[in-house]
PDB file of C-alpha atoms in Angstrom:
ATOM      1  CA  MET A  29       0.007  -0.033   0.004  1.00 50.00           C
ATOM      2  CA  THR A  30       1.333   3.381  -0.972  1.00 56.00           C
ATOM      3  CA  THR A  31       1.156   5.999   1.745  1.00 69.00           C
ATOM      4  CA  PHE A  32       1.053   9.800   1.430  1.00 71.00           C
ATOM      5  CA  ARG A  33       4.702   9.858   2.504  1.00 73.00           C
ATOM      6  CA  ASP A  34       5.673   7.413  -0.245  1.00 77.00           C
ATOM      7  CA  ARG A  35       3.954   9.454  -2.919  1.00 75.00           C
ATOM      8  CA  PHE A  36       5.600  12.586  -1.393  1.00 76.00           C
ATOM      9  CA  GLU A  37       9.113  11.072  -1.765  1.00 81.00           C
ATOM     10  CA  GLN A  38       8.279   9.589  -5.232  1.00 85.00           C
ATOM     11  CA  LEU A  39       7.793  13.130  -6.355  1.00 79.00           C
ATOM     12  CA  GLY A  40      11.443  13.700  -5.618  1.00 83.00           C
ATOM     13  CA  TYR A  41      10.946  15.651  -2.272  1.00 78.00           C
ATOM     14  CA  ALA A  42      12.891  14.987   0.884  1.00 77.00           C
ATOM     15  CA  TRP A  43      10.574  15.360   3.979  1.00 81.00           C
ATOM     16  CA  PRO A  44      10.917  18.913   5.125  1.00 85.00           C
ATOM     17  CA  ASP A  45      12.853  19.564   8.208  1.00 79.00           C
ATOM     18  CA  ILE A  46      11.525  23.023   9.448  1.00 84.00           C
ATOM     19  CA  VAL A  47      12.285  24.485  12.771  1.00 76.00           C
ATOM     20  CA  PRO A  48       9.429  26.550  14.158  1.00 75.00           C
ATOM     21  CA  ALA A  49      10.449  30.147  14.183  1.00 77.00           C
ATOM     22  CA  SER A  50       9.895  32.226  17.311  1.00 83.00           C
ATOM     23  CA  LEU A  51       6.984  34.272  16.096  1.00 83.00           C
ATOM     24  CA  PRO A  52       3.730  35.379  17.767  1.00 91.00           C
ATOM     25  CA  PHE A  53       1.610  32.897  15.805  1.00 93.00           C
ATOM     26  CA  LEU A  54       1.444  29.104  15.213  1.00 93.00           C
ATOM     27  CA  PRO A  55       2.536  27.321  11.989  1.00 95.00           C
ATOM     28  CA  ALA A  56      -0.626  25.243  12.354  1.00 96.00           C
ATOM     29  CA  THR A  57      -3.549  24.839  14.601  1.00 97.00           C
ATOM     30  CA  ARG A  58      -6.419  22.466  14.867  1.00 97.00           C
ATOM     31  CA  ILE A  59      -9.873  23.674  15.979  1.00 98.00           C
ATOM     32  CA  ASP A  60     -12.351  20.833  16.151  1.00 98.00           C
ATOM     33  CA  LYS A  61     -12.206  19.117  12.767  1.00 98.00           C
ATOM     34  CA  THR A  62     -10.251  21.861  10.822  1.00 98.00           C
ATOM     35  CA  VAL A  63      -6.600  22.525  10.632  1.00 98.00           C
ATOM     36  CA  TYR A  64      -5.391  25.948   9.604  1.00 98.00           C
ATOM     37  CA  VAL A  65      -1.900  26.038   8.140  1.00 98.00           C
ATOM     38  CA  SER A  66      -0.171  29.465   8.198  1.00 97.00           C
ATOM     39  CA  GLY A  67       1.490  30.928   5.147  1.00 97.00           C
ATOM     40  CA  GLN A  68       4.392  28.710   4.094  1.00 97.00           C
ATOM     41  CA  ILE A  69       7.351  29.983   2.120  1.00 97.00           C
ATOM     42  CA  PRO A  70       9.639  27.995  -0.090  1.00 97.00           C
ATOM     43  CA  GLU A  71      12.075  27.064   2.567  1.00 94.00           C
ATOM     44  CA  THR A  72      14.090  23.964   2.556  1.00 89.00           C
ATOM     45  CA  GLY A  73      15.931  23.194   5.744  1.00 81.00           C
ATOM     46  CA  GLU A  74      17.621  26.410   6.645  1.00 84.00           C
ATOM     47  CA  HIS A  75      17.652  27.843   3.119  1.00 92.00           C
ATOM     48  CA  ILE A  76      15.101  29.664   1.048  1.00 95.00           C
ATOM     49  CA  ALA A  77      14.961  27.966  -2.270  1.00 96.00           C
ATOM     50  CA  PHE A  78      13.877  31.067  -4.279  1.00 98.00           C
ATOM     51  CA  THR A  79      13.841  34.837  -3.809  1.00 98.00           C
ATOM     52  CA  GLY A  80      12.809  37.609  -6.054  1.00 98.00           C
ATOM     53  CA  LYS A  81       9.802  38.740  -8.100  1.00 98.00           C
ATOM     54  CA  VAL A  82       8.072  36.445 -10.607  1.00 98.00           C
ATOM     55  CA  GLY A  83       8.435  37.938 -14.017  1.00 97.00           C
ATOM     56  CA  ASP A  84      11.762  39.422 -13.170  1.00 97.00           C
ATOM     57  CA  ALA A  85      14.348  37.392 -11.237  1.00 96.00           C
ATOM     58  CA  VAL A  86      12.134  34.313 -10.998  1.00 98.00           C
ATOM     59  CA  SER A  87      10.665  32.410 -14.055  1.00 98.00           C
ATOM     60  CA  ILE A  88       7.166  30.981 -14.034  1.00 98.00           C
ATOM     61  CA  GLU A  89       8.714  27.467 -13.876  1.00 98.00           C
ATOM     62  CA  ASP A  90      10.753  28.349 -10.803  1.00 98.00           C
ATOM     63  CA  ALA A  91       7.729  30.076  -9.181  1.00 98.00           C
ATOM     64  CA  GLN A  92       5.736  26.781  -9.714  1.00 98.00           C
ATOM     65  CA  LYS A  93       8.576  24.871  -8.028  1.00 97.00           C
ATOM     66  CA  ALA A  94       8.485  27.439  -5.171  1.00 98.00           C
ATOM     67  CA  ALA A  95       4.750  26.748  -4.946  1.00 98.00           C
ATOM     68  CA  GLU A  96       5.301  23.015  -4.680  1.00 96.00           C
ATOM     69  CA  ILE A  97       7.763  23.573  -1.868  1.00 95.00           C
ATOM     70  CA  CYS A  98       5.153  25.737  -0.046  1.00 97.00           C
ATOM     71  CA  ALA A  99       2.600  22.906  -0.412  1.00 97.00           C
ATOM     72  CA  ALA A 100       5.197  20.347   0.857  1.00 95.00           C
ATOM     73  CA  ASN A 101       5.695  22.568   3.795  1.00 95.00           C
ATOM     74  CA  ILE A 102       1.924  22.814   4.375  1.00 97.00           C
ATOM     75  CA  LEU A 103       1.853  18.933   4.481  1.00 96.00           C
ATOM     76  CA  PHE A 104       4.793  18.970   6.978  1.00 93.00           C
ATOM     77  CA  TRP A 105       2.910  21.128   9.494  1.00 95.00           C
ATOM     78  CA  LEU A 106      -0.359  19.262   8.907  1.00 96.00           C
ATOM     79  CA  SER A 107       1.409  16.057   9.682  1.00 93.00           C
ATOM     80  CA  ARG A 108       2.884  17.446  12.839  1.00 92.00           C
ATOM     81  CA  GLU A 109      -0.509  18.782  13.880  1.00 95.00           C
ATOM     82  CA  LEU A 110      -2.092  15.261  13.384  1.00 94.00           C
ATOM     83  CA  ASP A 111       0.932  13.552  15.184  1.00 92.00           C
ATOM     84  CA  GLY A 112       1.926  11.912  11.785  1.00 88.00           C
ATOM     85  CA  ASP A 113      -1.490  10.235  11.250  1.00 90.00           C
ATOM     86  CA  MET A 114      -2.345  11.646   7.779  1.00 91.00           C
ATOM     87  CA  ASP A 115      -5.016   8.987   7.429  1.00 91.00           C
ATOM     88  CA  ARG A 116      -7.099  11.455   9.384  1.00 95.00           C
ATOM     89  CA  VAL A 117      -7.107  13.932   6.558  1.00 96.00           C
ATOM     90  CA  VAL A 118     -10.651  14.122   5.070  1.00 98.00           C
ATOM     91  CA  GLN A 119     -10.089  16.856   2.499  1.00 98.00           C
ATOM     92  CA  VAL A 120      -7.920  19.869   1.730  1.00 98.00           C
ATOM     93  CA  ALA A 121     -10.661  22.526   1.719  1.00 98.00           C
ATOM     94  CA  ARG A 122      -8.803  25.481   0.416  1.00 98.00           C
ATOM     95  CA  ILE A 123      -5.406  26.938  -0.294  1.00 98.00           C
ATOM     96  CA  THR A 124      -4.422  30.465  -1.090  1.00 98.00           C
ATOM     97  CA  VAL A 125      -1.268  31.089  -3.058  1.00 98.00           C
ATOM     98  CA  TYR A 126       0.294  34.536  -2.927  1.00 98.00           C
ATOM     99  CA  ILE A 127       2.567  35.495  -5.778  1.00 98.00           C
ATOM    100  CA  ASN A 128       5.207  38.310  -5.465  1.00 98.00           C
ATOM    101  CA  ALA A 129       5.238  39.488  -8.989  1.00 98.00           C
ATOM    102  CA  VAL A 130       6.279  42.390 -11.152  1.00 98.00           C
ATOM    103  CA  ALA A 131       3.625  45.019 -12.245  1.00 97.00           C
ATOM    104  CA  GLY A 132       1.587  43.759 -15.122  1.00 97.00           C
ATOM    105  CA  PHE A 133       2.211  40.039 -14.478  1.00 98.00           C
ATOM    106  CA  SER A 134      -1.092  38.156 -14.844  1.00 97.00           C
ATOM    107  CA  ASP A 135      -0.274  34.377 -14.881  1.00 98.00           C
ATOM    108  CA  PHE A 136      -1.064  33.801 -11.206  1.00 98.00           C
ATOM    109  CA  SER A 137      -3.172  30.824 -11.726  1.00 98.00           C
ATOM    110  CA  ASN A 138      -0.346  28.973 -13.642  1.00 98.00           C
ATOM    111  CA  VAL A 139       2.041  29.655 -10.761  1.00 98.00           C
ATOM    112  CA  GLY A 140      -0.647  28.433  -8.228  1.00 98.00           C
ATOM    113  CA  ASN A 141      -0.942  25.263 -10.114  1.00 98.00           C
ATOM    114  CA  GLY A 142       2.451  24.225  -8.740  1.00 98.00           C
ATOM    115  CA  ALA A 143       0.945  23.947  -5.280  1.00 98.00           C
ATOM    116  CA  SER A 144      -2.374  22.391  -6.453  1.00 98.00           C
ATOM    117  CA  GLU A 145      -0.925  19.684  -8.545  1.00 97.00           C
ATOM    118  CA  PHE A 146       1.545  18.768  -5.790  1.00 94.00           C
ATOM    119  CA  LEU A 147      -1.266  18.419  -3.235  1.00 96.00           C
ATOM    120  CA  LEU A 148      -3.330  16.278  -5.757  1.00 95.00           C
ATOM    121  CA  ASN A 149      -0.247  14.099  -6.559  1.00 91.00           C
ATOM    122  CA  VAL A 150       0.478  13.424  -2.928  1.00 91.00           C
ATOM    123  CA  LEU A 151      -2.976  13.194  -1.464  1.00 92.00           C
ATOM    124  CA  GLY A 152      -5.087  12.037  -4.484  1.00 91.00           C
ATOM    125  CA  ASP A 153      -8.753  12.989  -4.106  1.00 96.00           C
ATOM    126  CA  LYS A 154      -8.226  14.194  -0.535  1.00 96.00           C
ATOM    127  CA  GLY A 155      -6.070  16.844  -2.088  1.00 96.00           C
ATOM    128  CA  LYS A 156      -8.817  18.325  -4.233  1.00 98.00           C
ATOM    129  CA  HIS A 157      -9.479  21.904  -3.034  1.00 98.00           C
ATOM    130  CA  THR A 158     -10.719  25.271  -3.748  1.00 98.00           C
ATOM    131  CA  ARG A 159      -8.026  27.985  -4.387  1.00 98.00           C
ATOM    132  CA  ALA A 160      -7.260  31.505  -4.884  1.00 98.00           C
ATOM    133  CA  ALA A 161      -3.965  32.672  -6.555  1.00 98.00           C
ATOM    134  CA  ILE A 162      -3.299  36.361  -5.694  1.00 98.00           C
ATOM    135  CA  GLY A 163      -0.782  38.808  -6.976  1.00 98.00           C
ATOM    136  CA  MET A 164       1.225  40.719  -4.251  1.00 98.00           C
ATOM    137  CA  ALA A 165       3.627  43.730  -4.316  1.00 97.00           C
ATOM    138  CA  GLY A 166       5.925  41.804  -1.950  1.00 98.00           C
ATOM    139  CA  LEU A 167       6.220  38.882   0.419  1.00 98.00           C
ATOM    140  CA  PRO A 168       8.320  38.159   3.488  1.00 96.00           C
ATOM    141  CA  LEU A 169      11.980  37.677   2.926  1.00 96.00           C
ATOM    142  CA  ASN A 170      11.430  38.599  -0.781  1.00 98.00           C
ATOM    143  CA  VAL A 171      10.200  35.093  -1.585  1.00 98.00           C
ATOM    144  CA  PRO A 172       8.307  34.734  -4.948  1.00 98.00           C
ATOM    145  CA  VAL A 173       5.402  32.488  -3.373  1.00 98.00           C
ATOM    146  CA  GLU A 174       3.694  31.962  -0.139  1.00 98.00           C
ATOM    147  CA  ALA A 175       0.713  29.570   0.508  1.00 98.00           C
ATOM    148  CA  ASP A 176      -1.636  28.756   3.345  1.00 98.00           C
ATOM    149  CA  ALA A 177      -4.348  26.095   3.769  1.00 98.00           C
ATOM    150  CA  ILE A 178      -7.477  24.978   5.457  1.00 98.00           C
ATOM    151  CA  ILE A 179      -7.843  21.199   5.796  1.00 98.00           C
ATOM    152  CA  HIS A 180     -10.702  19.167   7.213  1.00 98.00           C
ATOM    153  CA  VAL A 181      -9.674  16.094   9.377  1.00 98.00           C
ATOM    154  CA  ARG A 182     -11.311  13.499  11.648  1.00 96.00           C
TER     155      ARG A 182
END
């Protein structure tokens, strides 16, 4: 039987190793049967994989990869919130993908597809979700993409 972690690694991603920052908010919190995951940036270990604006220093392809990393980090925090029991996931309800782009850029949906396709590939039907892909004038640490999520669990 293939687990979500197997599918995750088959996609070529190492399981994230993220240390919670000392910030005045939680990376994820569960309220009843809903997990809210805070905005995730394309960080891998102690490094930021991509910086800059999409349409300038960052190509659409790299922005899609950044969105995939953000989605992987969402799953990392979700797994931690569920004590590793991802069988408790009922459905990813919604993700929002924020894109740090140059003025005039309009291919936000294409960038957001990086996160959406990753979740579908790893979680299958449980990864189907609603989504918004929104252009921003800037993001923390000058990353090109940030994503957050709302996930229903049992």
